[in-house]
PDB file of C-alpha atoms and ligand atoms in Angstrom:
ATOM      1  CA  MET A   1      53.832 201.154  63.074  1.00  0.00           C
ATOM      2  CA  SER A   2      52.057 204.156  61.492  1.00  0.00           C
ATOM      3  CA  GLU A   3      49.483 203.704  58.770  1.00  0.00           C
ATOM      4  CA  THR A   4      50.851 203.775  55.221  1.00  0.00           C
ATOM      5  CA  ILE A   5      48.801 206.209  53.164  1.00  0.00           C
ATOM      6  CA  LEU A   6      50.599 206.630  49.868  1.00  0.00           C
ATOM      7  CA  THR A   7      53.143 204.402  48.144  1.00  0.00           C
ATOM      8  CA  LEU A   8      55.155 204.886  44.978  1.00  0.00           C
ATOM      9  CA  ASP A   9      56.112 201.398  43.861  1.00  0.00           C
ATOM     10  CA  ARG A  10      58.989 201.240  41.333  1.00  0.00           C
ATOM     11  CA  VAL A  11      57.623 204.263  39.546  1.00  0.00           C
ATOM     12  CA  THR A  12      59.334 205.519  36.416  1.00  0.00           C
ATOM     13  CA  LYS A  13      58.729 208.667  34.394  1.00  0.00           C
ATOM     14  CA  THR A  14      60.317 209.237  31.008  1.00  0.00           C
ATOM     15  CA  PHE A  15      59.788 212.407  28.996  1.00  0.00           C
ATOM     16  CA  GLY A  16      60.308 212.224  25.234  1.00  0.00           C
ATOM     17  CA  HIS A  17      61.522 209.284  23.164  1.00  0.00           C
ATOM     18  CA  GLY A  18      64.655 207.677  21.788  1.00  0.00           C
ATOM     19  CA  THR A  19      67.899 209.595  22.064  1.00  0.00           C
ATOM     20  CA  SER A  20      66.138 212.692  23.429  1.00  0.00           C
ATOM     21  CA  ALA A  21      64.395 210.769  26.253  1.00  0.00           C
ATOM     22  CA  VAL A  22      64.815 212.204  29.757  1.00  0.00           C
ATOM     23  CA  HIS A  23      64.569 209.634  32.528  1.00  0.00           C
ATOM     24  CA  ALA A  24      63.237 212.003  35.181  1.00  0.00           C
ATOM     25  CA  ALA A  25      62.332 209.218  37.643  1.00  0.00           C
ATOM     26  CA  ARG A  26      63.821 205.732  37.554  1.00  0.00           C
ATOM     27  CA  ALA A  27      62.300 202.946  39.652  1.00  0.00           C
ATOM     28  CA  ILE A  28      61.396 205.220  42.558  1.00  0.00           C
ATOM     29  CA  SER A  29      59.857 203.523  45.595  1.00  0.00           C
ATOM     30  CA  PHE A  30      58.817 205.140  48.851  1.00  0.00           C
ATOM     31  CA  SER A  31      55.860 205.290  51.229  1.00  0.00           C
ATOM     32  CA  LEU A  32      54.301 208.129  53.173  1.00  0.00           C
ATOM     33  CA  GLN A  33      52.959 207.311  56.604  1.00  0.00           C
ATOM     34  CA  ALA A  34      50.544 209.077  58.920  1.00  0.00           C
ATOM     35  CA  GLY A  35      52.375 211.378  61.331  1.00  0.00           C
ATOM     36  CA  ARG A  36      55.741 211.024  59.562  1.00  0.00           C
ATOM     37  CA  ALA A  37      57.646 213.101  57.037  1.00  0.00           C
ATOM     38  CA  LEU A  38      59.910 211.968  54.240  1.00  0.00           C
ATOM     39  CA  ALA A  39      62.392 214.512  52.902  1.00  0.00           C
ATOM     40  CA  LEU A  40      63.164 214.060  49.206  1.00  0.00           C
ATOM     41  CA  VAL A  41      66.469 215.809  48.721  1.00  0.00           C
ATOM     42  CA  GLY A  42      68.551 216.594  45.645  1.00  0.00           C
ATOM     43  CA  GLU A  43      69.820 219.312  43.363  1.00  0.00           C
ATOM     44  CA  SER A  44      67.804 220.983  40.664  1.00  0.00           C
ATOM     45  CA  GLY A  45      66.887 218.502  37.923  1.00  0.00           C
ATOM     46  CA  SER A  46      67.292 215.378  40.083  1.00  0.00           C
ATOM     47  CA  GLY A  47      63.622 214.435  39.642  1.00  0.00           C
ATOM     48  CA  LYS A  48      62.024 215.560  42.914  1.00  0.00           C
ATOM     49  CA  THR A  49      59.213 217.591  41.357  1.00  0.00           C
ATOM     50  CA  THR A  50      58.463 214.815  38.885  1.00  0.00           C
ATOM     51  CA  CYS A  51      57.926 212.461  41.857  1.00  0.00           C
ATOM     52  CA  ALA A  52      55.711 215.071  43.558  1.00  0.00           C
ATOM     53  CA  ARG A  53      53.623 215.502  40.406  1.00  0.00           C
ATOM     54  CA  MET A  54      53.176 211.750  40.101  1.00  0.00           C
ATOM     55  CA  ALA A  55      52.094 211.576  43.750  1.00  0.00           C
ATOM     56  CA  MET A  56      49.587 214.358  42.949  1.00  0.00           C
ATOM     57  CA  ARG A  57      48.415 212.401  39.888  1.00  0.00           C
ATOM     58  CA  GLU A  58      49.334 215.318  37.643  1.00  0.00           C
ATOM     59  CA  TYR A  59      51.746 213.054  35.770  1.00  0.00           C
ATOM     60  CA  GLN A  60      50.948 209.512  34.818  1.00  0.00           C
ATOM     61  CA  PRO A  61      53.899 207.198  35.599  1.00  0.00           C
ATOM     62  CA  THR A  62      55.528 205.574  32.541  1.00  0.00           C
ATOM     63  CA  SER A  63      55.725 202.351  34.568  1.00  0.00           C
ATOM     64  CA  GLY A  64      55.261 201.218  38.151  1.00  0.00           C
ATOM     65  CA  GLN A  65      52.252 202.021  40.290  1.00  0.00           C
ATOM     66  CA  ILE A  66      50.924 204.361  42.923  1.00  0.00           C
ATOM     67  CA  LEU A  67      49.006 202.859  45.819  1.00  0.00           C
ATOM     68  CA  TYR A  68      46.586 204.620  48.136  1.00  0.00           C
ATOM     69  CA  LYS A  69      46.236 202.654  51.377  1.00  0.00           C
ATOM     70  CA  GLY A  70      47.532 199.577  49.618  1.00  0.00           C
ATOM     71  CA  ARG A  71      45.247 199.795  46.553  1.00  0.00           C
ATOM     72  CA  PRO A  72      46.401 200.846  43.094  1.00  0.00           C
ATOM     73  CA  VAL A  73      45.100 204.282  42.120  1.00  0.00           C
ATOM     74  CA  GLU A  74      45.231 203.466  38.420  1.00  0.00           C
ATOM     75  CA  GLY A  75      41.861 202.113  37.360  1.00  0.00           C
ATOM     76  CA  ALA A  76      40.184 203.100  40.658  1.00  0.00           C
ATOM     77  CA  LYS A  77      36.523 204.160  40.663  1.00  0.00           C
ATOM     78  CA  SER A  78      35.757 207.865  40.340  1.00  0.00           C
ATOM     79  CA  ASP A  79      34.671 208.244  43.991  1.00  0.00           C
ATOM     80  CA  GLU A  80      37.969 206.676  45.138  1.00  0.00           C
ATOM     81  CA  ILE A  81      39.889 209.069  42.895  1.00  0.00           C
ATOM     82  CA  ALA A  82      37.922 212.001  44.340  1.00  0.00           C
ATOM     83  CA  ARG A  83      38.844 210.765  47.832  1.00  0.00           C
ATOM     84  CA  TYR A  84      42.484 210.526  46.805  1.00  0.00           C
ATOM     85  CA  ARG A  85      42.443 214.071  45.389  1.00  0.00           C
ATOM     86  CA  ARG A  86      41.066 215.388  48.639  1.00  0.00           C
ATOM     87  CA  SER A  87      43.493 213.319  50.709  1.00  0.00           C
ATOM     88  CA  VAL A  88      46.651 214.450  48.941  1.00  0.00           C
ATOM     89  CA  GLN A  89      47.180 218.214  48.918  1.00  0.00           C
ATOM     90  CA  MET A  90      50.119 220.250  47.694  1.00  0.00           C
ATOM     91  CA  ILE A  91      51.929 223.355  48.900  1.00  0.00           C
ATOM     92  CA  PHE A  92      53.912 225.138  46.221  1.00  0.00           C
ATOM     93  CA  GLN A  93      57.219 226.936  46.197  1.00  0.00           C
ATOM     94  CA  ASP A  94      55.819 230.338  45.305  1.00  0.00           C
ATOM     95  CA  PRO A  95      52.906 231.242  47.563  1.00  0.00           C
ATOM     96  CA  PHE A  96      52.247 234.430  45.581  1.00  0.00           C
ATOM     97  CA  ALA A  97      51.826 232.666  42.256  1.00  0.00           C
ATOM     98  CA  SER A  98      49.472 230.115  43.795  1.00  0.00           C
ATOM     99  CA  LEU A  99      47.108 232.720  45.287  1.00  0.00           C
ATOM    100  CA  ASN A 100      44.742 234.730  43.087  1.00  0.00           C
ATOM    101  CA  PRO A 101      45.448 238.483  43.504  1.00  0.00           C
ATOM    102  CA  ALA A 102      41.777 239.331  42.838  1.00  0.00           C
ATOM    103  CA  HIS A 103      40.433 237.393  45.821  1.00  0.00           C
ATOM    104  CA  THR A 104      40.584 237.798  49.584  1.00  0.00           C
ATOM    105  CA  ILE A 105      42.226 235.232  51.842  1.00  0.00           C
ATOM    106  CA  ALA A 106      38.785 234.245  53.165  1.00  0.00           C
ATOM    107  CA  HIS A 107      37.717 233.473  49.594  1.00  0.00           C
ATOM    108  CA  HIS A 108      40.785 231.285  49.059  1.00  0.00           C
ATOM    109  CA  LEU A 109      39.852 229.210  52.095  1.00  0.00           C
ATOM    110  CA  ARG A 110      36.105 229.020  51.423  1.00  0.00           C
ATOM    111  CA  ARG A 111      36.638 227.446  48.003  1.00  0.00           C
ATOM    112  CA  PRO A 112      38.310 224.195  49.100  1.00  0.00           C
ATOM    113  CA  LEU A 113      35.774 223.922  51.926  1.00  0.00           C
ATOM    114  CA  LYS A 114      32.900 224.109  49.414  1.00  0.00           C
ATOM    115  CA  LEU A 115      34.631 221.691  47.068  1.00  0.00           C
ATOM    116  CA  HIS A 116      35.905 219.087  49.509  1.00  0.00           C
ATOM    117  CA  ARG A 117      33.720 219.495  52.585  1.00  0.00           C
ATOM    118  CA  PRO A 118      30.187 220.255  51.361  1.00  0.00           C
ATOM    119  CA  GLU A 119      28.839 219.121  54.740  1.00  0.00           C
ATOM    120  CA  ILE A 120      30.031 222.470  56.157  1.00  0.00           C
ATOM    121  CA  LYS A 121      27.288 225.032  55.471  1.00  0.00           C
ATOM    122  CA  GLY A 122      26.172 228.595  56.239  1.00  0.00           C
ATOM    123  CA  THR A 123      27.924 230.424  59.050  1.00  0.00           C
ATOM    124  CA  ASP A 124      29.987 227.299  59.821  1.00  0.00           C
ATOM    125  CA  ILE A 125      31.988 228.043  56.668  1.00  0.00           C
ATOM    126  CA  ASP A 126      33.317 231.310  58.062  1.00  0.00           C
ATOM    127  CA  SER A 127      33.983 229.836  61.490  1.00  0.00           C
ATOM    128  CA  THR A 128      35.990 227.034  59.819  1.00  0.00           C
ATOM    129  CA  VAL A 129      37.938 229.669  57.848  1.00  0.00           C
ATOM    130  CA  ARG A 130      38.775 231.331  61.182  1.00  0.00           C
ATOM    131  CA  GLU A 131      39.882 228.027  62.714  1.00  0.00           C
ATOM    132  CA  LEU A 132      42.110 227.296  59.725  1.00  0.00           C
ATOM    133  CA  LEU A 133      43.825 230.677  59.997  1.00  0.00           C
ATOM    134  CA  GLN A 134      44.300 230.216  63.731  1.00  0.00           C
ATOM    135  CA  ARG A 135      45.836 226.791  63.109  1.00  0.00           C
ATOM    136  CA  VAL A 136      48.547 228.375  60.989  1.00  0.00           C
ATOM    137  CA  ARG A 137      49.048 231.126  63.603  1.00  0.00           C
ATOM    138  CA  LEU A 138      47.447 233.944  61.634  1.00  0.00           C
ATOM    139  CA  ASP A 139      44.951 236.383  63.172  1.00  0.00           C
ATOM    140  CA  PRO A 140      41.641 235.755  61.339  1.00  0.00           C
ATOM    141  CA  ASP A 141      40.326 239.293  61.944  1.00  0.00           C
ATOM    142  CA  LEU A 142      43.388 240.818  60.346  1.00  0.00           C
ATOM    143  CA  VAL A 143      44.113 238.312  57.609  1.00  0.00           C
ATOM    144  CA  ALA A 144      40.735 236.974  56.315  1.00  0.00           C
ATOM    145  CA  PRO A 145      39.634 240.223  54.586  1.00  0.00           C
ATOM    146  CA  LYS A 146      43.055 240.944  53.063  1.00  0.00           C
ATOM    147  CA  TYR A 147      44.296 240.313  49.522  1.00  0.00           C
ATOM    148  CA  PRO A 148      47.462 238.256  48.888  1.00  0.00           C
ATOM    149  CA  HIS A 149      49.614 241.326  48.052  1.00  0.00           C
ATOM    150  CA  GLU A 150      48.829 242.806  51.473  1.00  0.00           C
ATOM    151  CA  LEU A 151      50.584 239.913  53.239  1.00  0.00           C
ATOM    152  CA  SER A 152      54.270 239.062  53.667  1.00  0.00           C
ATOM    153  CA  GLY A 153      55.767 236.013  51.904  1.00  0.00           C
ATOM    154  CA  GLY A 154      55.757 234.010  55.150  1.00  0.00           C
ATOM    155  CA  GLN A 155      52.107 234.903  55.819  1.00  0.00           C
ATOM    156  CA  ARG A 156      51.153 233.932  52.278  1.00  0.00           C
ATOM    157  CA  GLN A 157      52.816 230.547  52.682  1.00  0.00           C
ATOM    158  CA  ARG A 158      50.861 230.058  55.930  1.00  0.00           C
ATOM    159  CA  VAL A 159      47.676 230.810  53.969  1.00  0.00           C
ATOM    160  CA  SER A 160      48.724 228.162  51.406  1.00  0.00           C
ATOM    161  CA  ILE A 161      49.150 225.674  54.246  1.00  0.00           C
ATOM    162  CA  ALA A 162      45.715 226.622  55.655  1.00  0.00           C
ATOM    163  CA  ARG A 163      44.211 226.153  52.191  1.00  0.00           C
ATOM    164  CA  ALA A 164      45.741 222.675  51.917  1.00  0.00           C
ATOM    165  CA  LEU A 165      44.433 221.814  55.407  1.00  0.00           C
ATOM    166  CA  ALA A 166      40.919 222.973  54.430  1.00  0.00           C
ATOM    167  CA  ALA A 167      40.488 219.764  52.413  1.00  0.00           C
ATOM    168  CA  LYS A 168      41.248 217.694  55.569  1.00  0.00           C
ATOM    169  CA  PRO A 169      44.081 215.900  53.818  1.00  0.00           C
ATOM    170  CA  GLU A 170      45.952 212.823  54.976  1.00  0.00           C
ATOM    171  CA  VAL A 171      49.086 213.710  52.998  1.00  0.00           C
ATOM    172  CA  ILE A 172      50.718 217.036  52.193  1.00  0.00           C
ATOM    173  CA  VAL A 173      53.274 217.346  49.423  1.00  0.00           C
ATOM    174  CA  ALA A 174      55.400 220.443  50.059  1.00  0.00           C
ATOM    175  CA  ASP A 175      57.663 221.277  47.102  1.00  0.00           C
ATOM    176  CA  GLU A 176      60.439 223.638  48.252  1.00  0.00           C
ATOM    177  CA  PRO A 177      57.949 225.439  50.519  1.00  0.00           C
ATOM    178  CA  THR A 178      60.482 227.879  51.952  1.00  0.00           C
ATOM    179  CA  SER A 179      62.944 228.519  49.125  1.00  0.00           C
ATOM    180  CA  MET A 180      61.232 231.740  47.987  1.00  0.00           C
ATOM    181  CA  LEU A 181      60.868 233.057  51.528  1.00  0.00           C
ATOM    182  CA  ASP A 182      63.050 235.374  53.500  1.00  0.00           C
ATOM    183  CA  VAL A 183      65.645 233.399  55.468  1.00  0.00           C
ATOM    184  CA  SER A 184      64.264 234.860  58.714  1.00  0.00           C
ATOM    185  CA  VAL A 185      60.825 233.263  58.284  1.00  0.00           C
ATOM    186  CA  ARG A 186      61.837 229.899  56.818  1.00  0.00           C
ATOM    187  CA  LEU A 187      62.236 228.101  60.119  1.00  0.00           C
ATOM    188  CA  GLY A 188      58.815 229.283  61.315  1.00  0.00           C
ATOM    189  CA  VAL A 189      57.147 227.726  58.260  1.00  0.00           C
ATOM    190  CA  LEU A 190      59.094 224.454  58.668  1.00  0.00           C
ATOM    191  CA  ASN A 191      58.178 224.305  62.360  1.00  0.00           C
ATOM    192  CA  LEU A 192      54.553 224.864  61.445  1.00  0.00           C
ATOM    193  CA  LEU A 193      54.622 221.980  58.951  1.00  0.00           C
ATOM    194  CA  ASN A 194      56.192 219.803  61.616  1.00  0.00           C
ATOM    195  CA  GLU A 195      53.463 220.717  64.104  1.00  0.00           C
ATOM    196  CA  MET A 196      50.711 220.067  61.554  1.00  0.00           C
ATOM    197  CA  LYS A 197      52.252 216.667  60.851  1.00  0.00           C
ATOM    198  CA  GLN A 198      52.189 215.750  64.532  1.00  0.00           C
ATOM    199  CA  GLU A 199      48.883 217.323  65.571  1.00  0.00           C
ATOM    200  CA  MET A 200      46.881 216.223  62.529  1.00  0.00           C
ATOM    201  CA  ASN A 201      48.700 212.927  61.983  1.00  0.00           C
ATOM    202  CA  LEU A 202      49.596 213.969  58.426  1.00  0.00           C
ATOM    203  CA  GLY A 203      51.963 212.199  56.108  1.00  0.00           C
ATOM    204  CA  LEU A 204      54.349 214.796  54.683  1.00  0.00           C
ATOM    205  CA  LEU A 205      56.525 214.693  51.580  1.00  0.00           C
ATOM    206  CA  TYR A 206      59.019 217.505  52.040  1.00  0.00           C
ATOM    207  CA  ILE A 207      60.926 218.310  48.863  1.00  0.00           C
ATOM    208  CA  THR A 208      64.082 220.363  49.136  1.00  0.00           C
ATOM    209  CA  HIS A 209      67.500 220.986  47.624  1.00  0.00           C
ATOM    210  CA  ASP A 210      68.721 221.981  51.095  1.00  0.00           C
ATOM    211  CA  ILE A 211      69.578 218.772  52.932  1.00  0.00           C
ATOM    212  CA  ALA A 212      70.250 220.623  56.196  1.00  0.00           C
ATOM    213  CA  THR A 213      66.574 221.646  56.553  1.00  0.00           C
ATOM    214  CA  ALA A 214      65.385 218.014  56.461  1.00  0.00           C
ATOM    215  CA  ARG A 215      66.151 217.763  60.177  1.00  0.00           C
ATOM    216  CA  TYR A 216      63.428 220.282  61.070  1.00  0.00           C
ATOM    217  CA  VAL A 217      60.532 218.334  59.605  1.00  0.00           C
ATOM    218  CA  ALA A 218      61.444 214.839  58.534  1.00  0.00           C
ATOM    219  CA  GLU A 219      62.048 211.491  60.205  1.00  0.00           C
ATOM    220  CA  ASP A 220      63.145 209.834  56.957  1.00  0.00           C
ATOM    221  CA  ILE A 221      65.185 211.036  54.023  1.00  0.00           C
ATOM    222  CA  ALA A 222      65.719 209.903  50.429  1.00  0.00           C
ATOM    223  CA  VAL A 223      68.551 211.438  48.436  1.00  0.00           C
ATOM    224  CA  MET A 224      67.911 211.707  44.674  1.00  0.00           C
ATOM    225  CA  TYR A 225      70.261 212.180  41.779  1.00  0.00           C
ATOM    226  CA  ALA A 226      69.583 211.827  38.037  1.00  0.00           C
ATOM    227  CA  GLY A 227      66.120 210.371  38.645  1.00  0.00           C
ATOM    228  CA  GLN A 228      67.253 207.747  41.168  1.00  0.00           C
ATOM    229  CA  ILE A 229      67.203 207.428  44.924  1.00  0.00           C
ATOM    230  CA  VAL A 230      70.854 206.846  45.778  1.00  0.00           C
ATOM    231  CA  GLU A 231      70.522 206.645  49.573  1.00  0.00           C
ATOM    232  CA  TRP A 232      67.737 206.612  52.104  1.00  0.00           C
ATOM    233  CA  GLY A 233      67.159 206.023  55.786  1.00  0.00           C
ATOM    234  CA  SER A 234      66.505 207.932  58.987  1.00  0.00           C
ATOM    235  CA  VAL A 235      67.355 211.640  58.800  1.00  0.00           C
ATOM    236  CA  ALA A 236      69.851 211.392  61.635  1.00  0.00           C
ATOM    237  CA  GLY A 237      71.455 208.262  60.189  1.00  0.00           C
ATOM    238  CA  VAL A 238      71.911 209.673  56.697  1.00  0.00           C
ATOM    239  CA  ILE A 239      72.937 213.215  57.625  1.00  0.00           C
ATOM    240  CA  ASP A 240      75.300 212.233  60.448  1.00  0.00           C
ATOM    241  CA  ASN A 241      76.695 209.182  58.724  1.00  0.00           C
ATOM    242  CA  PRO A 242      76.246 209.487  54.945  1.00  0.00           C
ATOM    243  CA  GLN A 243      77.312 206.392  53.024  1.00  0.00           C
ATOM    244  CA  HIS A 244      76.856 207.447  49.430  1.00  0.00           C
ATOM    245  CA  PRO A 245      79.428 209.779  47.823  1.00  0.00           C
ATOM    246  CA  TYR A 246      76.646 211.906  46.354  1.00  0.00           C
ATOM    247  CA  THR A 247      75.073 212.433  49.806  1.00  0.00           C
ATOM    248  CA  ARG A 248      78.497 213.503  51.072  1.00  0.00           C
ATOM    249  CA  LEU A 249      78.736 215.860  48.126  1.00  0.00           C
ATOM    250  CA  LEU A 250      75.378 217.433  49.001  1.00  0.00           C
ATOM    251  CA  LEU A 251      76.423 217.770  52.621  1.00  0.00           C
ATOM    252  CA  SER A 252      79.706 219.384  51.615  1.00  0.00           C
ATOM    253  CA  ALA A 253      77.722 222.420  50.449  1.00  0.00           C
ATOM    254  CA  VAL A 254      76.117 222.747  53.891  1.00  0.00           C
ATOM    255  CA  PRO A 255      75.788 224.898  55.988  1.00  0.00           C
ATOM    256  CA  ASP A 256      75.996 227.472  53.238  1.00  0.00           C
ATOM    257  CA  PRO A 257      73.484 226.353  50.608  1.00  0.00           C
ATOM    258  CA  ASP A 258      74.662 229.112  48.273  1.00  0.00           C
ATOM    259  CA  VAL A 259      78.113 227.569  47.981  1.00  0.00           C
ATOM    260  CA  ARG A 260      78.146 225.519  44.808  1.00  0.00           C
ATOM    261  CA  PHE A 261      79.922 222.169  44.770  1.00  0.00           C
ATOM    262  CA  GLU A 262      82.410 223.458  42.240  1.00  0.00           C
ATOM    263  CA  ASP A 263      83.273 226.281  44.611  1.00  0.00           C
ATOM    264  CA  PRO A 264      86.706 225.959  46.296  1.00  0.00           C
ATOM    265  CA  LYS A 265      84.916 226.520  49.598  1.00  0.00           C
ATOM    266  CA  ALA A 266      83.226 223.149  49.146  1.00  0.00           C
ATOM    267  CA  ARG A 267      86.744 221.659  49.353  1.00  0.00           C
ATOM    268  CA  LEU A 268      86.201 219.189  46.524  1.00  0.00           C
ATOM    269  CA  ARG A 269      88.148 219.300  43.289  1.00  0.00           C
ATOM    270  CA  PRO A 270      85.972 219.692  40.149  1.00  0.00           C
ATOM    271  CA  GLU A 271      87.145 216.328  38.769  1.00  0.00           C
ATOM    272  CA  GLU A 272      86.167 214.622  42.031  1.00  0.00           C
ATOM    273  CA  VAL A 273      82.728 216.219  41.845  1.00  0.00           C
ATOM    274  CA  GLU A 274      82.373 215.172  38.192  1.00  0.00           C
ATOM    275  CA  ASN A 275      83.403 211.625  39.031  1.00  0.00           C
ATOM    276  CA  ILE A 276      80.819 211.339  41.821  1.00  0.00           C
ATOM    277  CA  ARG A 277      78.088 212.725  39.567  1.00  0.00           C
ATOM    278  CA  ARG A 278      78.989 210.370  36.718  1.00  0.00           C
ATOM    279  CA  ARG A 279      78.973 207.294  38.920  1.00  0.00           C
ATOM    280  CA  SER A 280      75.765 208.335  40.679  1.00  0.00           C
ATOM    281  CA  ALA A 281      73.969 208.858  37.361  1.00  0.00           C
ATOM    282  CA  ALA A 282      74.676 205.299  36.113  1.00  0.00           C
ATOM    283  CA  PRO A 283      71.706 202.921  36.500  1.00  0.00           C
ATOM    284  CA  GLN A 284      71.867 201.607  40.030  1.00  0.00           C
ATOM    285  CA  ASP A 285      70.130 198.322  40.421  1.00  0.00           C
ATOM    286  CA  GLU A 286      72.007 196.763  43.262  1.00  0.00           C
ATOM    287  CA  ILE A 287      70.993 197.738  46.732  1.00  0.00           C
ATOM    288  CA  VAL A 288      73.308 197.382  49.680  1.00  0.00           C
ATOM    289  CA  GLU A 289      71.731 197.060  53.086  1.00  0.00           C
ATOM    290  CA  LEU A 290      73.760 198.851  55.722  1.00  0.00           C
ATOM    291  CA  GLU A 291      71.523 198.674  58.745  1.00  0.00           C
ATOM    292  CA  PRO A 292      67.773 198.076  59.040  1.00  0.00           C
ATOM    293  CA  ASP A 293      66.798 201.660  58.308  1.00  0.00           C
ATOM    294  CA  HIS A 294      69.666 202.805  56.139  1.00  0.00           C
ATOM    295  CA  PHE A 295      70.155 201.720  52.545  1.00  0.00           C
ATOM    296  CA  MET A 296      72.193 202.851  49.626  1.00  0.00           C
ATOM    297  CA  ARG A 297      72.521 201.925  46.009  1.00  0.00           C
ATOM    298  CA  MET A 298      75.765 200.508  44.685  1.00  0.00           C
ATOM    299  CA  VAL A 299      77.921 202.834  42.623  1.00  0.00           C
TER     300      VAL A 299
HETATM  301  N1  ATP B   1      57.366 218.154  31.441  1.00  0.00           N
HETATM  302  C1  ATP B   1      58.626 217.820  31.177  1.00  0.00           C
HETATM  303  N2  ATP B   1      59.045 217.574  29.925  1.00  0.00           N
HETATM  304  C2  ATP B   1      60.325 217.212  29.661  1.00  0.00           C
HETATM  305  N3  ATP B   1      61.285 217.090  30.601  1.00  0.00           N
HETATM  306  C3  ATP B   1      60.934 217.344  31.874  1.00  0.00           C
HETATM  307  C4  ATP B   1      59.597 217.730  32.232  1.00  0.00           C
HETATM  308  N4  ATP B   1      59.538 217.914  33.585  1.00  0.00           N
HETATM  309  C5  ATP B   1      60.781 217.663  34.042  1.00  0.00           C
HETATM  310  N5  ATP B   1      61.630 217.327  33.021  1.00  0.00           N
HETATM  311  C6  ATP B   1      63.043 216.963  33.142  1.00  0.00           C
HETATM  312  O1  ATP B   1      63.130 215.929  34.102  1.00  0.00           O
HETATM  313  C7  ATP B   1      64.288 216.088  34.919  1.00  0.00           C
HETATM  314  C8  ATP B   1      63.858 216.159  36.373  1.00  0.00           C
HETATM  315  O2  ATP B   1      63.161 217.389  36.598  1.00  0.00           O
HETATM  316  P1  ATP B   1      62.448 217.767  37.981  1.00  0.00           P
HETATM  317  O3  ATP B   1      61.748 219.075  37.793  1.00  0.00           O
HETATM  318  O4  ATP B   1      61.637 216.623  38.452  1.00  0.00           O
HETATM  319  O5  ATP B   1      63.697 217.935  38.947  1.00  0.00           O
HETATM  320  P2  ATP B   1      63.774 218.653  40.369  1.00  0.00           P
HETATM  321  O6  ATP B   1      64.723 217.847  41.174  1.00  0.00           O
HETATM  322  O7  ATP B   1      62.421 218.844  40.913  1.00  0.00           O
HETATM  323  O8  ATP B   1      64.420 220.035  39.998  1.00  0.00           O
HETATM  324  P3  ATP B   1      63.931 221.514  40.417  1.00  0.00           P
HETATM  325  O9  ATP B   1      64.294 221.640  41.858  1.00  0.00           O
HETATM  326  O10 ATP B   1      64.726 222.403  39.522  1.00  0.00           O
HETATM  327  O11 ATP B   1      62.444 221.563  40.130  1.00  0.00           O
HETATM  328  C9  ATP B   1      64.986 217.338  34.421  1.00  0.00           C
HETATM  329  O12 ATP B   1      65.990 216.939  33.524  1.00  0.00           O
HETATM  330  C10 ATP B   1      63.892 218.086  33.701  1.00  0.00           C
HETATM  331  O13 ATP B   1      64.432 218.899  32.665  1.00  0.00           O
END
């Protein structure tokens, strides 16, 4: 059994109050383990980013708790929180927006090294920058002196991955890491994340609206709708044998992710789609166990 690094334990996040309250995450529980990836899948607005931001400690959960190696993060000492911040790194959707146009790639990689790994000093800093670029299959001589606008989208996302790795993390949260990239380079970035997971024994939270891509990086999958996890299990189990109507709905839009559910090509009538959404959005407290690694919520 791999080591559990991060756990969300019945975590809830509500924005606003009263009738205008948005229940962005409702009793979400999952764990991230060393050397394994969990794909969190769902349409826009299902609550994936809210979960990512809670895992990053950018949002405070309304209720429930986050555990780091079995210990609650809330109320932890400042050195433990610093360790957590170093251990959990994020890769964003838009690699351009997350890189500063005024600084070289080398600068972007030196900063997290100085911040998180002060033991690396002098010329070792630049040799570590080179190693990081090589790890993400970029040529250090060509890429280190460049500015973000001089690189392609795929190269920029590789730099973002290298920057996350600079902190020597145990967990990487990747929020739609390929959705702004050219289709031709998406698979390369997913394969790279998969390799990093295996080689560096990283826990990976892979967030995507495109359920088909989960296969390339993840062992486990959780399908979200309206702030709830409606089905979860092994990637193969859930994708090949979906039990929940909403998972089937998501899969009906595959392999063409641009086909909307309402589209006739998705072969579902609009009232059927509406019915599935309505039932999936209702609070789902009962859990049905299907097989040891495959669960779904009652609808
Ligand atoms: N800061 C906020 N204030 C108020 N409501 C929010 C906030 N952040 C998210 N929400 C709402 O919470 C719900 C879940 O949003 P979230 O961004 O987590 O979904 P998502 O699945 O990540 O979607 P996307 O892929 O579009 O980012 C949405 O209804 C959203 O409008």
